[in-house]
Amino acid sequence: MSEAGGNTQIVDFADALSERYLSYALSTIMSRSLPDVRDGLKPVHRRLLFAMLQLKLSPESAYKKCARIVGDVIGKYHPHGEVAVYDTLVRLAQNFSLRYPLIDGQGNFGSLDGDNAAAMRYTESRLTDIALELVRDLDKDTVEFKMNYDNSEDEPTLFPANFPNILANGSEGIAVGMATSIPPHNLHELCDAMLFMLGNKEPGTKDLMQFVKGPDFPTGGIIVSNQDSIFNIYDTGRGSVKVRCKWEREELSHGTYQIVITEIPYQVQKSKLMEKIADLYKDKKLPLVGGIRDESTEDIRIIIEPKNRSCDSDAIMESLYKQSDLETRFHINMNVLNSKNIPVVMSLKIVLSEFLDHRKIVVVRRSKFRLSKINHRLEILLGLQIVYHNLDEIIRIIREEDDPKDFMIKKFEITDMQAEAILNMRLRSLRKLEEQELKAEYDKLLEEKAELELIISDEKKCIAVVKSEIKSLQKKFGFGTNIGDRRTDFVEGAENIASVVNIEAFIEREPISVICSKKGWIRSVKGHLEDYSSLKYKEGDSAKFTLHCYTTDKILFFSDSGRFYTILADNIYKGRGDGEPVNLLLSLDQSEKMLNLHIMNPSTKLLVVSSAGKGFVVDSAELVAQTKNGKQVLNLASGQKAFGSYEALGDMVATIGTNRKLLLFNLSEIPELKKGSGVILQKFKDAKLSDVQIFNRDDGFKWRGARGKEHTEYNLLPWHGKRAGAGKIPPPGFNKDNKF
């Protein structure tokens, strides 16, 4: 608040903050992050291209330094940092970022490896042919202009856009509370879809998908999402497509072969991809791969060597798809500004409809602009005909009269504009004044005038012009041209290949011992250790779980959240050292604790128990999780935790509570479920579950005495009962901690 102002107002801080934040949010949404559906550009893109147009950087002109262009953009239209403007220029020139680059760059503009472009003082650029289609007829009153930030220059609020750039090149941006992510598409297919829309009143999404099959990424690749999921994307404006690399099997001598990757998914940096694959190979997580190398030049050529000739190439690629960015998901959110500058998530049909409506407006405005020019010329031609018939008299009037203009207007009954045009004629033009030429030009302009008036008044004629321009565009940039052919292919059903190929079948089966420490560090050592005392741990840490298994086994981790997590034993850290945190392998919450480890055996069942004393039996094959997030099996109420998991290797269950009541009952009384909260194992009053044991009736019930001495009880009758019973006092000498 300023005392000098004399008009101090007290405003609630929350109201002031929300008002200013709303202004910031609207500014970000409308003037920075979201593109306009009509020309597919954000303000920085539009200003950059307009500045290049003002500098006359057409495809036929010489290149100009990018520093000069960026300077013009910042100085005249976009008063922001030069780095942001130059980064925009670089992206518009990268043929691996844009499907149809709008800028033709000369110099180092970055690479697929993620290399940065050279400084703008070293690079040069100019507009491309397709960029001119965005600005065509800009000088014919086709769009509105506004004053720039300092009111010294005019700039367009929109481009006429002769092609649907929003879909052809796509767009990405993060605003406040919303974002946009639109993939690039093939322009030939988009033209076919627009022509179909102009010839049909109510086309559906499926009708348009006859032509627009799916995205067409500049880096190629293969889309493995099915047509139903792509339909949902185009129908709702949201979804994702799965994109894989393109590869081929190259046969070598002596029956050997190598895999050659020729295209990688869109927006994947090749250098980071190679680094990730190299790490997987180093960590022995690619058991079928014998070696990798990068032979790329301007074209992608990544070599994957199999471990031996018997390895299946599909199995190798499946393991790479699963663990690297050779397979990615491109998330789609077609959130754009409509013709009223309102952000809307649009379907494919609405996006194309908005663009076609824009084209109709452009055609009408262009026709009106041309019509006004024709009317002006027709009026002048009528005046020139008077000159032709009275040339000597007009020369006399100009030479002798004090005010020749007014004299001619009165004498020949012409308009002020006609008189001005006659007076502004050069002498050399007089020899060209021939009646036939004047009449021919006049008649030709009358025909064009009639045509333009028809376009303005008749919507069908206007649509015919739009169609004609779309066909011309398709011929110039469609199939068969340098940039027109589709680059991204489709493979139906490829999403299900993973369930067919069993990667683990190719892992060499070796015995290992898995050790998990109390602080959550896990590792494996070769062989089945009998003595773990020689193993070293971090200071203050020690072993919590140890397990004998094989590299081909799947290890099931059970946490107190009721989730089961799965790790392939071969993927557990090997070698010397303390291992690696379990959190790197599994997506565990910080508060989550591991309760037990099991080997997944389809013939084995587990009893899972909650802290509430409920449980059920589940087949271990049902516990395998497909992701790092695990699989929720035991449902828990608020405040409850999982108690433990036990291999169901027996026919009896023993439970004991903190109230020192022991209950023995048949394992068959516990139902077998896939997931749930389970049934009550033992009823407690003012107590809770303390321990659980599964045993064979014939082997007797084993328990630990007060001094650690093991006891075996064969007479089970005193404690035997039905599930959910209260139980009875355990045998004399039973340990005071109520643990078996």
Tab-separated table of C-alpha atoms in Angstrom, residues 647-654 664-670 693-701 716 720:
chain	number	residue	atom	x	y	z
A	647	GLU	CA	3.653	-71.773	2.455
A	648	ALA	CA	0.692	-74.113	2.759
A	649	LEU	CA	2.830	-77.267	3.146
A	650	GLY	CA	0.677	-79.216	5.573
A	651	ASP	CA	-2.890	-79.957	6.603
A	652	MET	CA	-3.163	-78.135	9.961
A	653	VAL	CA	-2.961	-74.490	11.050
A	654	ALA	CA	-1.855	-73.269	14.480
A	664	LEU	CA	-5.365	-75.768	16.023
A	665	PHE	CA	-7.700	-76.383	13.071
A	666	ASN	CA	-7.749	-77.954	9.620
A	667	LEU	CA	-6.182	-75.965	6.761
A	668	SER	CA	-9.070	-77.070	4.516
A	669	GLU	CA	-11.403	-74.793	6.532
A	670	ILE	CA	-9.700	-71.736	5.048
A	693	GLN	CA	2.189	-71.986	11.833
A	694	ILE	CA	1.262	-74.589	9.209
A	695	PHE	CA	2.220	-78.236	9.899
A	696	ASN	CA	1.368	-81.840	9.089
A	697	ARG	CA	-0.822	-83.645	11.610
A	698	ASP	CA	1.320	-86.809	11.342
A	699	ASP	CA	4.522	-84.881	12.094
A	700	GLY	CA	3.041	-83.371	15.230
A	701	PHE	CA	2.780	-79.771	16.431
A	716	LEU	CA	-3.680	-82.302	19.440
A	720	HIS	CA	-8.092	-78.762	18.251
